[in-house]
């Protein structure tokens, strides 16, 4: 896009330079020559008038009286009925010649060398060319600035759309003061909010359905096991068959839930999250510093987990934002490997979460500090979508822990260990 805008603007500048530069150059060259010719004509007319006065007074022709009117390097030729007079050096080849008639039957001719005129024409042509080059250079600068002003916002909006498709539902406050692009950014923010609500509702629905079905299946198992233990052979046989079907149904339910989890986590891949966590920490240092607080990072190297980068970035961003809004003192971002799990901790030195709010911190729409109550619920949904877990491990001071599955050895083969920084 930027290259096309630049090419179109430069083409317009080039066409303008050709359309205006050539006529301007030709006119300038013609103007220099016309000025010189007019000057010769005026001088010749003055000389003819003075000589006419001499002849009318029956005085001999005296060219010394008019030599001041002869340009430097020019030659004056006066032709009368009886004599020809000449004054001045030879003007050389292809001189500029201007003749005027005399009243007393004669002509006055001035022949000036063409060299000075050609020199002036070259100077004027150079000046016109310089103006054309300066115009083209100015047009190139304007084209570059215009192309950047238009292409950078487009790239930013495209990157925002890509992050939204990858699961980053955070609103982007940046606007570009271009009405059309700002409307697109507003639409993307609205879509992100709607998608985050959709993801949360899906998680709640799956959790509710799973809980209800498991509860009913557990009660059915207990009832069938009781019936299978009776002394009546027919009842025991029917109860055993029903119990077998119930067990199969429970297995099908587990398979369906596992398939749903796997489908949500299909974008998760082995990733060295150490680099990603350091990138996220770098983004949050300035907001914390603006509030007079610091961010301490304790991340082990080569922590390989199976995650989706945008989901993990969103989750850690939510936890750091929560610590910024509701916590106090130093915020700590730590990560370590514990057995078959990578644990990411976000904590602060504040008063923590009140006991009465601990059971509800991950409930959507519930907040004890006047916020929307969406962030932590969404963060837990995103972590669980990758097969992980988000817990409030310590209420006072608050510490949230993200448990991520460690990548298996067969997943690591052929894949890079270092993560690429993901666009924000």
XYZ file of C-alpha atoms in Angstrom:
424
model
C 0.000 0.000 0.000
C 2.753 2.427 0.940
C 4.693 1.708 -2.235
C 1.608 2.216 -4.407
C 0.817 5.565 -2.786
C 4.441 6.634 -3.193
C 4.522 5.573 -6.839
C 1.240 7.328 -7.640
C 2.361 10.579 -6.006
C 5.772 10.513 -7.677
C 4.132 9.840 -11.042
C 1.895 12.875 -10.545
C 4.926 14.998 -9.623
C 6.857 13.760 -12.675
C 3.961 14.482 -15.036
C 3.549 17.952 -13.517
C 7.287 18.637 -13.873
C 7.249 17.616 -17.542
C 4.021 19.445 -18.407
C 5.074 22.652 -16.654
C 8.869 22.413 -16.793
C 9.284 22.122 -20.575
C 7.047 25.109 -21.453
C 8.584 27.104 -18.615
C 12.100 26.345 -19.820
C 11.276 27.198 -23.422
C 9.583 30.429 -22.371
C 12.561 31.400 -20.212
C 15.023 30.851 -23.090
C 12.826 32.833 -25.455
C 12.456 35.615 -22.902
C 16.236 36.044 -22.525
C 16.690 36.331 -26.281
C 13.745 38.740 -26.658
C 15.104 41.008 -23.931
C 18.481 41.221 -25.705
C 16.900 41.834 -29.119
C 14.615 44.534 -27.731
C 17.588 46.213 -26.096
C 19.478 46.204 -29.423
C 16.426 47.592 -31.213
C 16.045 50.404 -28.684
C 19.713 51.323 -28.889
C 19.670 51.230 -32.691
C 16.636 53.521 -32.728
C 18.392 55.968 -30.427
C 21.486 55.940 -32.660
C 19.393 56.468 -35.807
C 17.637 59.458 -34.236
C 20.951 61.086 -33.273
C 22.482 60.516 -36.703
C 19.363 61.888 -38.405
C 19.851 65.068 -36.415
C 23.472 65.308 -37.609
C 22.519 64.770 -41.238
C 19.631 67.228 -41.007
C 22.068 69.851 -39.714
C 24.288 69.081 -42.717
C 27.056 67.978 -40.401
C 29.311 65.043 -41.191
C 28.363 61.710 -39.606
C 30.200 61.431 -36.300
C 29.972 57.900 -34.781
C 31.923 59.009 -31.725
C 28.846 60.881 -30.594
C 26.816 57.655 -30.390
C 29.425 55.185 -29.206
C 27.999 55.151 -25.692
C 24.814 53.650 -27.076
C 26.724 50.729 -28.637
C 26.761 47.644 -26.317
C 30.114 46.205 -25.258
C 31.468 43.868 -27.900
C 28.839 44.915 -30.471
C 29.467 46.372 -33.925
C 27.650 49.425 -35.295
C 27.151 49.690 -39.059
C 25.628 52.836 -40.593
C 24.735 52.943 -44.258
C 23.849 56.246 -45.929
C 23.424 57.198 -49.579
C 27.023 58.120 -50.000
C 29.038 56.273 -47.374
C 29.124 53.238 -45.031
C 30.428 53.673 -41.523
C 31.425 50.989 -38.984
C 32.315 51.097 -35.304
C 33.237 48.334 -32.888
C 34.833 44.888 -33.101
C 33.664 41.917 -35.147
C 30.808 40.205 -33.169
C 31.825 36.740 -34.346
C 29.726 33.975 -35.828
C 25.923 33.931 -35.623
C 25.562 37.353 -33.987
C 22.290 38.881 -32.937
C 21.490 41.549 -35.537
C 18.919 44.318 -35.304
C 18.448 47.032 -38.014
C 16.298 50.174 -38.010
C 15.751 52.645 -40.888
C 16.882 56.275 -40.784
C 14.736 59.197 -41.834
C 17.561 60.514 -44.041
C 17.658 57.458 -46.328
C 19.872 55.037 -44.461
C 19.958 52.186 -41.977
C 21.505 51.618 -38.612
C 22.523 48.046 -37.772
C 23.718 46.690 -34.433
C 25.333 43.254 -34.387
C 25.962 41.835 -30.885
C 27.842 38.612 -30.091
C 25.559 35.695 -29.234
C 27.881 34.224 -26.566
C 26.610 36.277 -23.589
C 23.009 35.583 -24.572
C 23.661 31.854 -24.793
C 25.358 31.995 -21.397
C 22.325 33.677 -19.867
C 20.070 31.128 -21.506
C 22.121 28.277 -20.032
C 21.909 29.913 -16.603
C 18.167 30.342 -16.885
C 17.768 26.751 -18.101
C 19.821 25.567 -15.132
C 17.640 27.601 -12.794
C 14.480 26.093 -14.295
C 15.958 22.606 -14.015
C 16.897 23.304 -10.395
C 13.319 24.396 -9.676
C 11.999 21.220 -11.301
C 14.396 19.074 -9.231
C 13.446 20.910 -6.031
C 9.767 20.429 -6.872
C 10.330 16.730 -7.509
C 12.288 16.392 -4.256
C 9.588 18.210 -2.319
C 6.984 15.999 -3.964
C 8.967 12.908 -2.981
C 9.135 14.046 0.638
C 5.432 14.841 0.691
C 4.691 11.513 -0.984
C 6.765 9.614 1.589
C 5.094 11.389 4.508
C 1.636 10.889 3.011
C 2.305 7.240 2.236
C 3.546 6.667 5.780
C 0.571 8.487 7.306
C -1.797 6.278 5.339
C 0.043 2.944 5.353
C 1.095 2.827 9.014
C -2.506 3.101 10.303
C -3.594 0.461 7.805
C -0.862 -1.915 8.971
C -1.786 -1.231 12.591
C -5.467 -1.977 11.962
C -4.527 -5.143 10.029
C -2.323 -6.295 12.908
C -5.165 -5.558 15.343
C -7.520 -7.709 13.245
C -4.928 -10.512 13.148
C -4.542 -10.411 16.943
C -8.305 -10.483 17.330
C -8.508 -13.579 15.158
C -5.774 -15.196 17.245
C -7.679 -14.652 20.487
C -6.377 -11.282 21.716
C -9.621 -9.534 22.704
C -8.094 -6.476 24.383
C -9.374 -3.100 23.256
C -6.828 -0.976 21.399
C -6.990 2.693 22.491
C -4.820 3.937 19.619
C -6.642 6.032 17.024
C -5.212 7.590 13.871
C -7.512 10.610 13.347
C -8.654 9.136 10.037
C -12.454 8.798 10.330
C -12.715 5.631 8.232
C -9.861 3.829 10.006
C -11.078 4.955 13.425
C -14.505 3.476 12.643
C -12.818 0.187 11.728
C -10.860 0.278 15.006
C -14.085 0.915 16.950
C -15.729 -2.014 15.173
C -12.771 -4.273 16.007
C -12.942 -3.258 19.675
C -16.665 -3.992 19.734
C -16.057 -7.346 18.042
C -13.342 -8.162 20.581
C -15.701 -7.430 23.481
C -18.442 -9.557 21.884
C -16.036 -12.440 21.227
C -14.708 -12.322 24.780
C -18.271 -12.578 26.086
C -18.932 -15.425 23.674
C -15.853 -17.319 24.858
C -16.842 -16.833 28.479
C -20.440 -17.959 27.846
C -19.146 -21.028 26.036
C -16.923 -21.934 28.961
C -19.767 -21.406 31.424
C -22.150 -23.475 29.302
C -19.689 -26.330 28.938
C -18.939 -26.216 32.647
C -22.605 -26.159 33.634
C -23.533 -28.981 31.234
C -20.580 -31.046 32.364
C -21.422 -30.514 36.033
C -25.093 -31.325 35.599
C -24.506 -34.452 33.510
C -21.818 -35.755 35.813
C -24.024 -35.187 38.851
C -26.906 -37.047 37.230
C -24.668 -39.849 36.026
C -23.147 -40.216 39.498
C -26.588 -40.472 41.057
C -27.621 -42.967 38.352
C -24.495 -45.068 39.010
C -25.216 -45.211 42.720
C -28.821 -46.218 42.112
C -27.912 -48.892 39.585
C -25.161 -50.293 41.812
C -27.742 -50.614 44.600
C -30.168 -52.416 42.298
C -27.400 -54.662 40.964
C -26.684 -55.820 44.536
C -30.254 -57.150 45.110
C -31.059 -60.869 45.484
C -33.452 -60.840 42.532
C -31.466 -62.251 39.570
C -33.632 -60.552 36.927
C -33.399 -57.163 38.577
C -29.670 -57.566 39.150
C -29.117 -58.532 35.512
C -31.103 -55.548 34.187
C -29.388 -53.219 36.628
C -25.955 -54.510 35.529
C -26.799 -53.916 31.876
C -28.070 -50.431 32.647
C -24.960 -49.741 34.722
C -22.778 -50.778 31.775
C -24.637 -48.369 29.501
C -24.296 -45.598 32.050
C -20.550 -46.203 32.220
C -20.361 -46.009 28.419
C -22.325 -42.766 28.491
C -19.912 -41.381 31.049
C -17.004 -42.358 28.797
C -18.658 -40.695 25.799
C -19.139 -37.528 27.875
C -15.452 -37.522 28.821
C -14.457 -38.003 25.184
C -16.703 -35.158 24.033
C -15.326 -32.772 26.658
C -11.769 -33.762 25.775
C -12.491 -33.227 22.071
C -13.977 -29.795 22.790
C -10.923 -28.823 24.816
C -8.596 -30.097 22.096
C -10.503 -28.133 19.450
C -10.163 -24.936 21.428
C -6.467 -25.568 21.979
C -5.664 -26.498 18.370
C -3.584 -23.310 17.990
C -1.480 -24.122 21.055
C 2.075 -25.106 20.206
C 5.353 -25.705 22.027
C 6.720 -22.296 22.922
C 9.595 -20.947 24.985
C 7.521 -18.547 27.064
C 10.561 -16.894 28.701
C 10.944 -14.411 25.847
C 7.206 -13.757 25.662
C 6.967 -13.021 29.389
C 9.910 -10.620 29.190
C 8.208 -8.819 26.282
C 4.987 -8.487 28.262
C 6.936 -7.196 31.274
C 8.620 -4.568 29.095
C 5.194 -3.322 27.968
C 3.957 -2.910 31.556
C 7.023 -1.267 33.126
C 6.095 2.246 32.018
C 2.428 2.125 33.201
C 3.613 0.857 36.599
C 6.434 3.404 36.731
C 3.919 6.179 36.030
C 2.137 5.128 39.248
C 5.403 5.106 41.230
C 5.648 1.319 41.270
C 8.164 -1.210 39.986
C 7.954 -4.534 38.203
C 10.298 -7.334 39.181
C 10.792 -10.228 36.773
C 12.052 -13.652 37.843
C 11.682 -15.922 34.825
C 13.717 -19.050 34.292
C 15.233 -19.628 30.871
C 13.917 -22.117 28.311
C 10.495 -22.668 29.856
C 8.838 -24.733 27.139
C 5.048 -24.965 27.428
C 2.242 -25.798 25.040
C 0.286 -22.536 24.734
C -1.159 -20.049 22.280
C 1.043 -16.911 22.412
C -1.780 -14.374 22.105
C -3.866 -16.106 24.778
C -0.969 -16.220 27.221
C -0.083 -12.584 26.476
C -3.702 -11.579 27.083
C -3.852 -13.545 30.338
C -0.625 -12.097 31.774
C -1.741 -8.638 30.656
C -5.012 -9.035 32.559
C -3.179 -10.147 35.714
C -0.667 -7.276 35.531
C -3.480 -4.794 34.892
C -5.330 -6.221 37.893
C -2.208 -5.746 40.038
C -1.848 -2.171 38.740
C -5.469 -1.242 39.451
C -6.098 -3.029 42.724
C -2.663 -3.835 44.158
C 0.116 -1.880 45.816
C 3.909 -1.840 45.960
C 6.186 -3.957 43.809
C 4.610 -6.269 41.254
C 6.404 -9.569 40.676
C 6.213 -11.665 37.519
C 7.828 -15.054 38.026
C 7.886 -18.291 36.067
C 9.309 -21.697 36.832
C 8.899 -25.334 35.923
C 7.402 -27.649 38.513
C 7.255 -31.264 37.463
C 5.111 -31.552 34.354
C 3.778 -28.013 34.658
C 5.081 -24.532 33.946
C 3.896 -22.128 36.651
C 3.622 -18.386 35.986
C 3.038 -16.213 39.077
C 1.827 -12.624 39.249
C 1.778 -11.029 42.700
C 1.982 -7.643 44.387
C 2.560 -6.248 47.881
C -0.939 -4.886 48.453
C -3.607 -5.817 50.994
C -4.836 -8.607 48.730
C -8.323 -9.949 48.107
C -10.868 -9.760 50.969
C -11.953 -13.152 52.263
C -15.555 -12.592 51.272
C -14.521 -11.969 47.648
C -12.150 -14.907 47.217
C -14.839 -17.369 45.975
C -16.064 -14.886 43.366
C -12.934 -13.311 41.838
C -13.290 -15.385 38.658
C -17.051 -14.924 38.315
C -18.066 -12.857 35.331
C -19.694 -9.544 36.226
C -18.532 -9.600 39.858
C -15.999 -7.076 41.138
C -15.356 -5.603 44.511
C -13.485 -2.568 43.179
C -15.892 -0.989 40.722
C -14.474 -2.592 37.546
C -16.369 -4.603 34.956
C -15.503 -8.002 36.395
C -14.715 -9.384 32.935
C -10.904 -9.555 32.915
C -10.198 -12.407 35.344
C -13.099 -14.475 34.031
C -11.828 -14.085 30.479
C -8.243 -14.799 31.543
C -9.295 -18.071 33.164
C -11.290 -19.026 30.032
C -8.288 -18.340 27.794
C -5.922 -20.371 29.962
C -8.356 -23.277 30.159
C -8.782 -23.135 26.377
C -5.104 -24.105 26.101
C -5.495 -26.885 28.631
C -4.091 -24.869 31.520
C -5.434 -23.552 34.801
C -5.608 -20.140 36.497
C -5.961 -19.998 40.274
C -5.811 -17.487 43.099
C -3.143 -19.281 45.102
C -2.791 -16.622 47.815
C -5.306 -13.979 48.848
C -3.135 -11.723 51.062
C -1.056 -10.415 49.402
C -2.696 -11.458 46.163
C -0.897 -14.043 44.043
C -2.336 -15.537 40.888
C -0.791 -18.635 39.353
C -1.122 -19.855 35.785
C -0.465 -23.573 35.341
C 0.511 -24.505 31.778
C 1.168 -27.970 30.360
C 4.787 -28.697 29.558
C 5.356 -29.572 25.896
C 6.000 -33.237 25.261
C 9.290 -34.381 23.782
C 7.665 -35.430 20.492
C 6.173 -31.931 20.153
C 9.563 -30.279 20.552
C 11.320 -32.121 17.719
C 11.830 -29.861 14.739
C 10.363 -26.774 16.427
C 12.250 -23.617 17.499
C 12.942 -23.170 21.179
C 12.794 -19.420 21.159
C 9.561 -17.567 20.672
C 9.203 -14.671 18.294
C 7.846 -11.485 19.862
C 4.174 -11.285 19.044
C 2.745 -7.948 17.856
C 0.827 -5.973 20.371
